[in-house]
XYZ file of C-alpha atoms in Angstrom:
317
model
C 7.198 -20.281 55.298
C 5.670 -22.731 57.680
C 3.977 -22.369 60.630
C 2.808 -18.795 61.942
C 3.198 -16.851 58.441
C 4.593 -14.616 55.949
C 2.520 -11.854 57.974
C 3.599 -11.983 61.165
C 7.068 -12.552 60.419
C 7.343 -9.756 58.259
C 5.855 -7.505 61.340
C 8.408 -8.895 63.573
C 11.692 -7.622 61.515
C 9.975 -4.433 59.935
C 8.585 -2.748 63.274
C 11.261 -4.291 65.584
C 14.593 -4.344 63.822
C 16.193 -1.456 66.415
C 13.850 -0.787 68.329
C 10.371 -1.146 70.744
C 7.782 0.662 72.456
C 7.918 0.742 75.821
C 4.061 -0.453 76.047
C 4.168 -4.304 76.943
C 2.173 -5.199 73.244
C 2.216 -3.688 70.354
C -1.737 -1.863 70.037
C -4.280 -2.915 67.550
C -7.418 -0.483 66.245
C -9.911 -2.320 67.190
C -12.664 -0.820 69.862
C -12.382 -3.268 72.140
C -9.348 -5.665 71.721
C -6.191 -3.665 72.207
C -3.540 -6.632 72.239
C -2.853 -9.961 72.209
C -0.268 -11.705 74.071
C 0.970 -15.547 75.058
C 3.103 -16.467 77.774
C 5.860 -18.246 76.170
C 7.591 -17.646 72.713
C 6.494 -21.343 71.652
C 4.873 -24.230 73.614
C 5.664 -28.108 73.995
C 2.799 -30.473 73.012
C 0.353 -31.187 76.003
C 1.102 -27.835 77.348
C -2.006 -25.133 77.666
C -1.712 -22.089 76.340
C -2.179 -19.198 77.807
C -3.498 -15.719 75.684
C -4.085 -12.509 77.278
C -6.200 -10.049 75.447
C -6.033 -6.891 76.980
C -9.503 -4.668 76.283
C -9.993 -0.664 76.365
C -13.364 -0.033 76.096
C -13.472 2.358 72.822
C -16.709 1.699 72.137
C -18.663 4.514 73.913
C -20.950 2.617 76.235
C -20.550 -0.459 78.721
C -19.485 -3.510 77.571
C -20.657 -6.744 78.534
C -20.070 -9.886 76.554
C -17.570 -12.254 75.839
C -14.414 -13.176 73.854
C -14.260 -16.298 71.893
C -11.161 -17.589 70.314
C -11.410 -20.289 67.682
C -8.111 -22.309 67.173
C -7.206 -23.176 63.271
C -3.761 -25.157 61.914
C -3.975 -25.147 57.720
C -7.029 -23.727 57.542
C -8.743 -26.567 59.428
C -10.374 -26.148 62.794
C -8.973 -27.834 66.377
C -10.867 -27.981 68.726
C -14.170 -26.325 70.165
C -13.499 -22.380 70.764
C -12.745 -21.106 73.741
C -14.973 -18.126 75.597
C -14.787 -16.159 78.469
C -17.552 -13.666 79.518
C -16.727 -9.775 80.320
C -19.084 -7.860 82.424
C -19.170 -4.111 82.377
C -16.503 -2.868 81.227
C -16.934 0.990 81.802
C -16.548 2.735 78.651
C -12.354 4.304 77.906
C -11.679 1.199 80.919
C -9.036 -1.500 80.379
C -8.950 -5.162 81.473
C -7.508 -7.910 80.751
C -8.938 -11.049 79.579
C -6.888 -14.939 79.494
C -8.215 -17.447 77.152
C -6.531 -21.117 77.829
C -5.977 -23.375 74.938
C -5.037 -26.882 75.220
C -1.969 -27.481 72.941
C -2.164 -30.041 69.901
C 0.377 -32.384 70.984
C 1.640 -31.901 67.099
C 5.305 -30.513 67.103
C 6.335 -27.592 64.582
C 3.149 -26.368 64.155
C 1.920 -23.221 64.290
C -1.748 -22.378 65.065
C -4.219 -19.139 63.887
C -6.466 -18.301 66.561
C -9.226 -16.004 65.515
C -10.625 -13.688 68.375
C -14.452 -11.881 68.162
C -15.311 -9.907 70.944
C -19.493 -10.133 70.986
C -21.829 -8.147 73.198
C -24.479 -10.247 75.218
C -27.325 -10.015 72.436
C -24.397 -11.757 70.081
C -23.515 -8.397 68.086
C -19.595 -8.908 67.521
C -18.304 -5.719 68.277
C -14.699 -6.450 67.175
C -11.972 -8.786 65.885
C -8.874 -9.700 66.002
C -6.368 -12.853 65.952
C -3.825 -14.429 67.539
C -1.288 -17.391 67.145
C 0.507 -19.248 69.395
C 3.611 -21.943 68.120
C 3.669 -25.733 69.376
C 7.668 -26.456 68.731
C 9.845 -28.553 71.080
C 12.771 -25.815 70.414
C 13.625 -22.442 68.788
C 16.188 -22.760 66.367
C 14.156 -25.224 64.451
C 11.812 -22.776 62.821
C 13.581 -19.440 64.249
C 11.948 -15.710 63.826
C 14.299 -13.380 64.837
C 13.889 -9.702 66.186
C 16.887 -7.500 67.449
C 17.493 -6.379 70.751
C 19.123 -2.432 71.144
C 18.126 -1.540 74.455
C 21.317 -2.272 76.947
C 22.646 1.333 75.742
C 21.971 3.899 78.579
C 23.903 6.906 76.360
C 23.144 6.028 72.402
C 26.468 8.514 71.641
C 24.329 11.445 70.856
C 21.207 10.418 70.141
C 18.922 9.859 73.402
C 15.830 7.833 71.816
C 12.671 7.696 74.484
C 11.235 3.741 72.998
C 12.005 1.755 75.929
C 10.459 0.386 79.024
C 11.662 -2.420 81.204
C 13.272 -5.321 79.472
C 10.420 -7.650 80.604
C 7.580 -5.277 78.888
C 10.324 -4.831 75.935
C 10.677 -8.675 75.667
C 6.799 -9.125 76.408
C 6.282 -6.559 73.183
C 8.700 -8.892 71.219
C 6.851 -11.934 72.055
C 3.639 -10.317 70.815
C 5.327 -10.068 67.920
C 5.888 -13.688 67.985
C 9.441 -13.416 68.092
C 11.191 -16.948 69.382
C 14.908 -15.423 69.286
C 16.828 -12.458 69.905
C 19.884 -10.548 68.591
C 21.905 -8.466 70.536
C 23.158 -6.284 68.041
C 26.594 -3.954 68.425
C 27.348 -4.469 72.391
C 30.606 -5.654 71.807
C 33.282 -3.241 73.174
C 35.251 -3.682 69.920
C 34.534 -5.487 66.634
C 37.539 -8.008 67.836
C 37.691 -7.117 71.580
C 33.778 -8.305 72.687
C 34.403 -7.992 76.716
C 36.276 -5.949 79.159
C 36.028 -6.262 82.392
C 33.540 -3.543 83.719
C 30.282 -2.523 84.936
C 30.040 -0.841 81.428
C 32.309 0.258 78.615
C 31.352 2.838 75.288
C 31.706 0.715 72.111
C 33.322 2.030 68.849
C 30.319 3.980 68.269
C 30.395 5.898 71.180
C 27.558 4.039 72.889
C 27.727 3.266 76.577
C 26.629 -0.250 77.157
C 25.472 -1.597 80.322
C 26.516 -5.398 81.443
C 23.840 -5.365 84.089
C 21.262 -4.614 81.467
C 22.411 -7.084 78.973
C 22.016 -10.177 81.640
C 18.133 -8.326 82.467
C 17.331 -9.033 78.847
C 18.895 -12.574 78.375
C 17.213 -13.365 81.712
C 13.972 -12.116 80.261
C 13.855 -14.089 77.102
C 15.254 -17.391 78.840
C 11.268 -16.399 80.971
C 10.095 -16.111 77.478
C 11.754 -19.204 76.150
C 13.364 -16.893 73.444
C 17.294 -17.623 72.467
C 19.350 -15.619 72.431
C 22.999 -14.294 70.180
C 25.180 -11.744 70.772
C 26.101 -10.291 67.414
C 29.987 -10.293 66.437
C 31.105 -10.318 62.748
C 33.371 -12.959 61.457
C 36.251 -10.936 60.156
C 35.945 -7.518 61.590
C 38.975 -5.563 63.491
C 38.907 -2.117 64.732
C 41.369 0.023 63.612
C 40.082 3.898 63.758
C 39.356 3.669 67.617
C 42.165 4.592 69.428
C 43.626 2.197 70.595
C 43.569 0.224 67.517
C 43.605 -3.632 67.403
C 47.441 -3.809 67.425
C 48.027 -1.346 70.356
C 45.109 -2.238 72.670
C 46.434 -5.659 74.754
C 43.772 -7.831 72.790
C 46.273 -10.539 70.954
C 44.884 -9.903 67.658
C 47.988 -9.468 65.230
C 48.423 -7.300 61.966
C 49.257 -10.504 59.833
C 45.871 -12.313 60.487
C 44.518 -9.735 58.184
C 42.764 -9.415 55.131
C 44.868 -7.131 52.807
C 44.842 -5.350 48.946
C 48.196 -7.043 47.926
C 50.449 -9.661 48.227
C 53.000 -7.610 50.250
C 53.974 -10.026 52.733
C 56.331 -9.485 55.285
C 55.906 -5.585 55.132
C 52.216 -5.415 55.125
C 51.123 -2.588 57.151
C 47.488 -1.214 58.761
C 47.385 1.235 55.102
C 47.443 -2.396 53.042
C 44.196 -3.974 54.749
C 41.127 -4.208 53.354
C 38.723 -1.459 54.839
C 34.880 -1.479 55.158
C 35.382 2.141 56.786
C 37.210 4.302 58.511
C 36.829 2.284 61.906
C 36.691 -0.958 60.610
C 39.531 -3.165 58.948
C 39.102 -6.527 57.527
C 40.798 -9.472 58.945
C 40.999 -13.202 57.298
C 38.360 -15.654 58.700
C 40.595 -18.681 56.638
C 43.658 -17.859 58.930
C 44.045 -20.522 61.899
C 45.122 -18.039 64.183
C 42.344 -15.625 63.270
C 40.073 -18.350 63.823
C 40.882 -19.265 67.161
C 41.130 -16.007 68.457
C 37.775 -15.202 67.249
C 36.606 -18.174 69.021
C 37.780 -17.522 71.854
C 36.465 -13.950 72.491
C 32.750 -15.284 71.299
C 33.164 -17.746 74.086
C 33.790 -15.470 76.626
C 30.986 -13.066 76.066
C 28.970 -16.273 76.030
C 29.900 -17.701 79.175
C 29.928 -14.112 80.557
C 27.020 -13.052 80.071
C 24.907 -16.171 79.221
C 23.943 -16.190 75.728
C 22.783 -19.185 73.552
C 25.664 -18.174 71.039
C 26.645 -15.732 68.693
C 25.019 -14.456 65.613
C 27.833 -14.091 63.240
C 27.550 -11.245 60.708
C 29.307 -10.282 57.617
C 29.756 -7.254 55.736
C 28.554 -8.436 52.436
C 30.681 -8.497 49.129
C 34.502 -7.206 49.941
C 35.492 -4.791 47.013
C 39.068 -4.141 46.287
């Protein structure tokens, strides 16, 4: 992996697949630098960049000193670091400190930055690093986290991780995150939109429209893309109404069945990943532009980059 790192990318999808904290960054150990932060998801070259380091005084007495932040691409240093002096900070206080870079003009790079937080005598007191990501687009080099926080009733389960969806987004971009998928919003697997304020999905999750365009908005802020999950072949059929009774167009014999039976196929002869979900055939025509045509309305709807298409791994018969 190029760029910003096994590491980080690996923290992206292991603490963020589902879920965030509703703190704006994600907190580090240190007793001094709490979290790091950038203003955009990736940077064109000539821009400056912007880091925030927020500090909470752990240490047990005043602090006054600076941060330094040393930039490194490959191992090799650019540039002369960059310092900015703190004066006392009460001890268990929190501020927030901006170091300004000025970008490599260098595109799909990505760049370490490594952060030492020094009392006036020169002691370093603490450490911890940073990256930022010089790349003209996202989709070059894309790190993708998921986005689960449009439900306002999860069906059941009523999970207390989020804040607003700027601080949620500003937590994914911490994280280094450039894109964003919004996983299961779609009223059905084959029916994405109806017209409403809301609607529950098959799972019994209530889904809120305004909500969804507060999160695209806030990663378009963050310069993060973003897709609207929707798998490629997927019908509902054990959520009343099922696909053939509930006004959508999609038709029985676009789908994906256990025999040859033709003619007198019926909802029993598809192929099944459960008992809400029937298979459909993504080599059918018809199928095809149907599909189509839903993931463009959802898109133009409610503003997404595009879909992230999904399958449900190997069909057994």
């Amino acid at each position: 992996m190029s760029r910003l790192g096994k590491a980080i990318a690996t923290a992206a999808f292991s603490l963020l697949c589902g879920a965030v904290s509703a703190e704006a960054e994600p907190h580090l150990s240190g007793p001094l630098i709490q979290s790091v932060n950038t203003d955009f998801s990736h940077y064109r070259g000539g821009e400056q960049i912007r880091m925030m380091i927020t500090l909470s005084n752990k240490t047990g007495a005043p602090f006054t000193g600076s941060i330094t932040g040393t930039v490194t691409g490959r191992g090799v240093q650019v540039g002369d670091p960059v310092s900015i002096s703190v004066s006392g900070l009460a001890a268990n206080a929190t501020t927030t400190a901006e170091l300004r870079f000025p970008s490599n003009s260098t595109n799909w790079q990505g760049y370490f930055v490594n952060l030492v937080a020094a009392d006036q005598n020169g002691h370093q007191l603490d450490q911890e690093a940073g990256a930022f990501d010089i790349s003209s687009d996202w989709w070059t080099y894309p790190r993708q986290c998921w986005v689960v926080g449009t439900y306002t009733d999860w069906g059941g389960w009523n999970p207390n991780l989020f804040g607003t969806p700027q601080q949620d987004l500003q937590s994914l971009n911490a994280y280094k995150c450039n894109n964003l998928q919004f996983y299961n919003m779609l009223y059905r697997w084959h029916k994405p939109w109806v017209d409403g304020s809301s609607w529950i999905n098959g799972d019994g999750e209530n889904i809120s429209v305004d909500l969804i365009k507060q999160h695209v908005a806030a990663a378009k802020s963050l310069r993060m893309g973003t897709l609207m999950y929707m798998p490629i072949y997927a019908a509902n059929y054990g959520v009343a109404p099922g696909f053939t009774l509930d006004g959508s167009g999609a038709q029985l014999p676009w789908g994906m069945f256990t025999s040859a039976c033709g003619s007198s196929c019926t909802i029993s002869d598809l192929w099944k990943f459960n008992d809400k979900i029937a298979y459909m055939n993504p080599n059918n025509p018809s199928w095809q532009r149907y599909w189509g045509q839903q993931a463009e309305l959802m898109r133009r709807r409610l503003g997404f980059d595009g879909m992230f298409v999904d399958t449900f791994g190997t069909i057994y018969q």
